CSV table of C-alpha atoms in Angstrom, one decimal:
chain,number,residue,atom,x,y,z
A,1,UNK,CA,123.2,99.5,102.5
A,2,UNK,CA,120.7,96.5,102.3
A,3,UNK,CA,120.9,95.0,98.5
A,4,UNK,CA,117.5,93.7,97.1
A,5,UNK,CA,117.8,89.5,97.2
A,6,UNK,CA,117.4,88.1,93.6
A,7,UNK,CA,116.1,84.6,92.1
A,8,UNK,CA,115.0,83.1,89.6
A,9,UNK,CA,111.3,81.2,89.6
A,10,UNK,CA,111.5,80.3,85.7
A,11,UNK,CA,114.0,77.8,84.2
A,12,UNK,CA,114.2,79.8,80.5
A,13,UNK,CA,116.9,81.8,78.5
A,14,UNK,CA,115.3,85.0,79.3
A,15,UNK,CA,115.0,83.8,82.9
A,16,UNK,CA,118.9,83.2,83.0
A,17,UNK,CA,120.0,86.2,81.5
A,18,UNK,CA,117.6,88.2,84.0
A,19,UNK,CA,119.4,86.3,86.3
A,20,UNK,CA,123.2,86.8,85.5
A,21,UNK,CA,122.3,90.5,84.8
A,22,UNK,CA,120.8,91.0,88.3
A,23,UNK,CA,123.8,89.0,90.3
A,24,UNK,CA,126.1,91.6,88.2
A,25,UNK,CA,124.6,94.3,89.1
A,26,UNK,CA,124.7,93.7,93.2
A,27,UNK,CA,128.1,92.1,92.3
A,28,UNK,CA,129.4,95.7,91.1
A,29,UNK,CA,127.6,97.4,94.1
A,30,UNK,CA,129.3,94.9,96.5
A,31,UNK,CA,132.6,95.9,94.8
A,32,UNK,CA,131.8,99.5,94.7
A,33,UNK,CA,132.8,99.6,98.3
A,34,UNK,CA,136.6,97.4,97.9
A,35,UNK,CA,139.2,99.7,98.1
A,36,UNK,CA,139.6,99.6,94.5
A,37,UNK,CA,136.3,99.3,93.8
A,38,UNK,CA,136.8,95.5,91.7
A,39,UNK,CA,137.2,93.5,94.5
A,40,UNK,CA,134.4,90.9,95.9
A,41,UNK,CA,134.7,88.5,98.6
A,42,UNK,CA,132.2,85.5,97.6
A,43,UNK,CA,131.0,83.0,100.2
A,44,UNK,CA,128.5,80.5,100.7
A,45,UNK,CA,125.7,79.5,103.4
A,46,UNK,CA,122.6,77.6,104.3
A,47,UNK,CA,120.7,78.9,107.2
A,48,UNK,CA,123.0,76.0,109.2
A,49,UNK,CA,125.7,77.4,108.2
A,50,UNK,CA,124.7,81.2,108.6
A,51,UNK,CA,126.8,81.2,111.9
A,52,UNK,CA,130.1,80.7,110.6
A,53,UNK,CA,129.5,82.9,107.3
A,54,UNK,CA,128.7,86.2,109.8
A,55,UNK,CA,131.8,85.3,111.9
A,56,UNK,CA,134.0,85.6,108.4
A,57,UNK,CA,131.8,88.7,107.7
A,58,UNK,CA,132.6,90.0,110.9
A,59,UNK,CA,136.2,88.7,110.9
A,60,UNK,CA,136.7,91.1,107.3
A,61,UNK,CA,134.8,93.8,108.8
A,62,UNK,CA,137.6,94.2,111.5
A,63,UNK,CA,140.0,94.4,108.4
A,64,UNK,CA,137.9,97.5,107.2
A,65,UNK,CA,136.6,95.3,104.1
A,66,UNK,CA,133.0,95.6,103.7
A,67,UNK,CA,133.0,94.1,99.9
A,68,UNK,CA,131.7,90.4,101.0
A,69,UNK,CA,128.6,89.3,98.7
A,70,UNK,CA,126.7,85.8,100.0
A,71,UNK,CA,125.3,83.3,97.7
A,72,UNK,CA,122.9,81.8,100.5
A,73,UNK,CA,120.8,78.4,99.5
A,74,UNK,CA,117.4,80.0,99.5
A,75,UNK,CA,115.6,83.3,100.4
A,76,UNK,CA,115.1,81.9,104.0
A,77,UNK,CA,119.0,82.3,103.9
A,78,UNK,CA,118.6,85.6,103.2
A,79,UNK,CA,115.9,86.1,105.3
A,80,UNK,CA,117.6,84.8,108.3
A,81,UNK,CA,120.1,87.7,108.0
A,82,UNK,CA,118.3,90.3,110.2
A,83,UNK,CA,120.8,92.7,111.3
A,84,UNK,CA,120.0,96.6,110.2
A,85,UNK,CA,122.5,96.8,107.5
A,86,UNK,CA,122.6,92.8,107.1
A,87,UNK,CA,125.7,91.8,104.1
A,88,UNK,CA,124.9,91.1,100.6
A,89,UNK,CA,123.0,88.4,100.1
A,90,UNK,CA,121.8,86.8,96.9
A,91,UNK,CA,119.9,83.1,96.4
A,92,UNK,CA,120.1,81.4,93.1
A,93,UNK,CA,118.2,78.7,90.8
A,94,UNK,CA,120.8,78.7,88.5
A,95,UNK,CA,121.0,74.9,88.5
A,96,UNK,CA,117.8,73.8,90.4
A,97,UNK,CA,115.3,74.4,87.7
A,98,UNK,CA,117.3,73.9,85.1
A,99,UNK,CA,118.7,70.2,86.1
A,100,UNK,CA,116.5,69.1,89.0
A,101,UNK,CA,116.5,65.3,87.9
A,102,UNK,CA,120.3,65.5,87.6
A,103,UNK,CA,120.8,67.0,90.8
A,104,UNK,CA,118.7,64.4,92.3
A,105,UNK,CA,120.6,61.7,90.7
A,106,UNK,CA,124.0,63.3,91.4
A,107,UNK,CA,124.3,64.9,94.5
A,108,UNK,CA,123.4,63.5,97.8
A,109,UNK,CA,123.4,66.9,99.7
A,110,UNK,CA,121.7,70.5,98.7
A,111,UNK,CA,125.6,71.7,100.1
A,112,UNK,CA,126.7,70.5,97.0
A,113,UNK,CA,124.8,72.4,94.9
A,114,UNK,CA,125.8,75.1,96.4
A,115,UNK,CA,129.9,74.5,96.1
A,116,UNK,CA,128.9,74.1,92.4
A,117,UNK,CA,127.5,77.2,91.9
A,118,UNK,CA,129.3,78.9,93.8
A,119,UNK,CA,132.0,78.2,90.7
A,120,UNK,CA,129.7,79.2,88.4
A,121,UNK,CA,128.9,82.5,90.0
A,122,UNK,CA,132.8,83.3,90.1
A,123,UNK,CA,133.0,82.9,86.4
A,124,UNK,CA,130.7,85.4,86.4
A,125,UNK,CA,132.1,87.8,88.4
A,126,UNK,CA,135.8,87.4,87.5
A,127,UNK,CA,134.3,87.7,83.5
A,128,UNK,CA,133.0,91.5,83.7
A,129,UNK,CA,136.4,92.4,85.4
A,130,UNK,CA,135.6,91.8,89.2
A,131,UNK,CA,138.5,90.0,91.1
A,132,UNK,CA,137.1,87.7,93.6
A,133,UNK,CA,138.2,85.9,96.8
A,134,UNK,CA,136.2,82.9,97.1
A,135,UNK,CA,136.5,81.2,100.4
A,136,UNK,CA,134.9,78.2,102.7
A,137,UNK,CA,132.8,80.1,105.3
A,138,UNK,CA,135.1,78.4,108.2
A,139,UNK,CA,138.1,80.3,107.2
A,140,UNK,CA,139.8,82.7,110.1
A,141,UNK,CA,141.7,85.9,109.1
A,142,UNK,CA,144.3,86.6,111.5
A,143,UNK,CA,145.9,89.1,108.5
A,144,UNK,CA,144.7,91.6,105.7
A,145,UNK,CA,145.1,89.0,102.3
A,146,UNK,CA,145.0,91.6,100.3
A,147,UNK,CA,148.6,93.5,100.2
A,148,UNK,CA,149.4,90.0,99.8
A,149,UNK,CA,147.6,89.4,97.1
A,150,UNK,CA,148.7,92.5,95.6
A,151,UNK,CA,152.5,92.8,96.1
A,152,UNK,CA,154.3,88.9,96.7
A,153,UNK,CA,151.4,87.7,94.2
A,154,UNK,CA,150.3,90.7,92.1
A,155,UNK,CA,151.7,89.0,89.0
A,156,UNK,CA,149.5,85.8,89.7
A,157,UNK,CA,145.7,85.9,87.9
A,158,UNK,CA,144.6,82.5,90.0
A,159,UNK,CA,146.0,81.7,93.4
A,160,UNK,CA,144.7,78.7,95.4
A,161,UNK,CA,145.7,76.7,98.4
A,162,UNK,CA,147.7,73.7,98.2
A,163,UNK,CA,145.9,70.3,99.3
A,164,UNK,CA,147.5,67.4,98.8
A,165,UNK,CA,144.2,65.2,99.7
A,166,UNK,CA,142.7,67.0,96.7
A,167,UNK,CA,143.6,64.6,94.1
A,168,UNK,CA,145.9,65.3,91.3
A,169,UNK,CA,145.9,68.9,91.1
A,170,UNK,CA,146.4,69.0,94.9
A,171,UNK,CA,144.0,72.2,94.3
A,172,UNK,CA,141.9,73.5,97.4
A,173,UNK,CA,138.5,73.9,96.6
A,174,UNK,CA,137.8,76.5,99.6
A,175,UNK,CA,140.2,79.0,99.2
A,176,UNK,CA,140.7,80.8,95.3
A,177,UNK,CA,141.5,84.2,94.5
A,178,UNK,CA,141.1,85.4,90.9
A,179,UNK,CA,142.6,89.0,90.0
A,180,UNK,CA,142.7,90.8,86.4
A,181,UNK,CA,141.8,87.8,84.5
A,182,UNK,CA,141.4,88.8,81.0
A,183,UNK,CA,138.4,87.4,78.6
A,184,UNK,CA,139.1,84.3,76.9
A,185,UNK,CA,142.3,84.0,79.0
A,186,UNK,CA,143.6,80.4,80.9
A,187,UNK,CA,141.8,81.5,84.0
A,188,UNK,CA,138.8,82.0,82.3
A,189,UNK,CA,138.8,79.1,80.7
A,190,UNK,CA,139.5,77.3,83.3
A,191,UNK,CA,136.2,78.4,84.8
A,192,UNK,CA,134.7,77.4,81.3
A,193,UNK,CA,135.4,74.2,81.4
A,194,UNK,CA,134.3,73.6,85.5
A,195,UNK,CA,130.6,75.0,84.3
A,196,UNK,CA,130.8,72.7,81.0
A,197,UNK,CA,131.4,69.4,83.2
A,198,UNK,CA,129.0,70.2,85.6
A,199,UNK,CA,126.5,70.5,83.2
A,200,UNK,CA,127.8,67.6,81.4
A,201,UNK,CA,127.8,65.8,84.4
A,202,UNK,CA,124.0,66.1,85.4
A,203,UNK,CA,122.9,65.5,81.9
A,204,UNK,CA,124.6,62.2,81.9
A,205,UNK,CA,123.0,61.9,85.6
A,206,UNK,CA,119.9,62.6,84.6
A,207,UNK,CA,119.9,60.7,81.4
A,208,UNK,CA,121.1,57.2,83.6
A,209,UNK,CA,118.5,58.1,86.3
A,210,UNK,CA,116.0,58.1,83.0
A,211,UNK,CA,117.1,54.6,81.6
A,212,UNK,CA,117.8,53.5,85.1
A,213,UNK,CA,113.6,53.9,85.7
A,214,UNK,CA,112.9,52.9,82.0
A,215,UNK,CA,114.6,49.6,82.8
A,216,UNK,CA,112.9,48.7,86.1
A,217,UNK,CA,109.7,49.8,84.5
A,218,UNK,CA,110.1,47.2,82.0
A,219,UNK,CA,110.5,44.3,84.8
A,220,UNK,CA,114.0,43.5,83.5
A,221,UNK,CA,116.7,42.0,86.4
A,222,UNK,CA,119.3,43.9,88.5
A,223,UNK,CA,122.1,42.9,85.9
A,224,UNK,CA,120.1,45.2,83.3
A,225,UNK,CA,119.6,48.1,85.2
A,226,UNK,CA,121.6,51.7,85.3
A,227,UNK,CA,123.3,50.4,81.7
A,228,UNK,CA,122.0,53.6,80.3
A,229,UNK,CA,123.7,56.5,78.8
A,230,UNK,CA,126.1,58.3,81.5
A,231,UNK,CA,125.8,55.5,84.0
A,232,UNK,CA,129.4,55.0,83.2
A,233,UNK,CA,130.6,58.4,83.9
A,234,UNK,CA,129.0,59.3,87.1
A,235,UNK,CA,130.6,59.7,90.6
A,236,UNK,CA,127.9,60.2,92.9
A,237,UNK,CA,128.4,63.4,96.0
A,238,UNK,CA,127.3,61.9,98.9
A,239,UNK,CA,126.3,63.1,102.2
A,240,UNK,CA,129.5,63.2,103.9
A,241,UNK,CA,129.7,67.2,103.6
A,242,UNK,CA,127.2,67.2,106.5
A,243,UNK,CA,124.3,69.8,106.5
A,244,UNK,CA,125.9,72.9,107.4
A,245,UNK,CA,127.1,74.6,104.0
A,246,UNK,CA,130.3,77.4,104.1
């Protein structure tokens, strides 16, 4: 079944709500066909990266899961996916419209904005009762994750891999699984708080990118400059993820 692809062209509340409504309702279709009918797999993709997303699509497929829901860049992600029943594929402006100058400021990479919605979007899910796999497009099944999940683990609401490279939490960022997480819960605060700082974030990053051209407009000398409000604060993404998004 080919679901309809969904955006957003307008930046207001109304616009937002359409938005979330609309994801939820292809979310619940996508989970319609688990085998429990709450499960969603989430992934990620640019049209780079479209290569590797199908092969993990395909790789579930083989595991008789067909409950995978894509979150591409843009519609030509979508677009791109031309098979006759092509997967579930939705594209976003979640944060694009909404914080264009911070985005600009902050991330050096559209990937990025993707791995931050891509957050977002599982708050979403996981908060009208869908449990959802989140995972890197590279990832390679060689087993079923889901008696595991659901037996050694079934007590567990968030699993995630370890990575000790990941900074203090030693927390993955490419592999989460969220299951019965309840509203107002740790999990879903948890999830809160990752949307708050990114929002945060890119106010601050556009507020210094603001002060940063206020203060060059005014003639004043490279020690005055980027002294604004959330200059302080910001750790810039860079390009380093490459182009390819998954």
């Amino acid at each position: 079944m080919q679901l309809p692809r969904i955006d957003s062209g307008r930046c207001d509340r109304a616009a937002e709500t359409a938005l979330a409504t609309a994801a939820a309702l292809r979310a619940r279709e996508v989970a319609a066909r688990s085998f429990n009918g709450k499960e969603v797999v989430l992934l990620t993709s640019n049209v780079a990266g479209l290569p590797i997303a199908v092969n993990l699509i395909a790789n579930f497929a083989q595991l008789k899961h067909n409950h995978v829901l894509l979150l591409g860049e843009n519609a030509a992600t979508c677009e791109a996916l031309v098979a006759p029943d092509p997967p579930a594929c939705l594209h976003s402006s979640l944060l694009r419209l909404k914080y264009r100058r911070g985005l600009r400021a902050y991330v050096g990479t559209q990937v990025w904005i993707l791995w931050l919605q891509r957050y977002m979007y599982m708050k979403r899910l996981t908060s009208i009762g869908l449990n959802t796999l989140l995972l890197d497009a590279d990832v390679v099944l060689f087993h079923d994750p889901y008696p595991f999940f659901k037996a050694e683990m079934a007590r567990y609401t968030l699993i995630s891999l370890c990575d000790v490279s990941a900074g203090f939490a030693n927390a993955n960022g490419g592999i989460w699984y969220v299951q019965g997480a309840s509203a107002g819960g740790p999990v879903a605060k948890i999830l809160d708080d990752f949307e708050r700082r990114v929002i945060e974030t890119l106010t601050d990053a556009e507020a210094a990118e603001v002060d940063a051209r206020l203060t060059r407009g005014r003639g004043r000398g490279r020690e005055g400059r980027g002294r604004g409000r959330g200059r302080g604060r910001i750790v810039r993404f860079d390009a380093r993820a490459g182009r390819r998004a998954g």
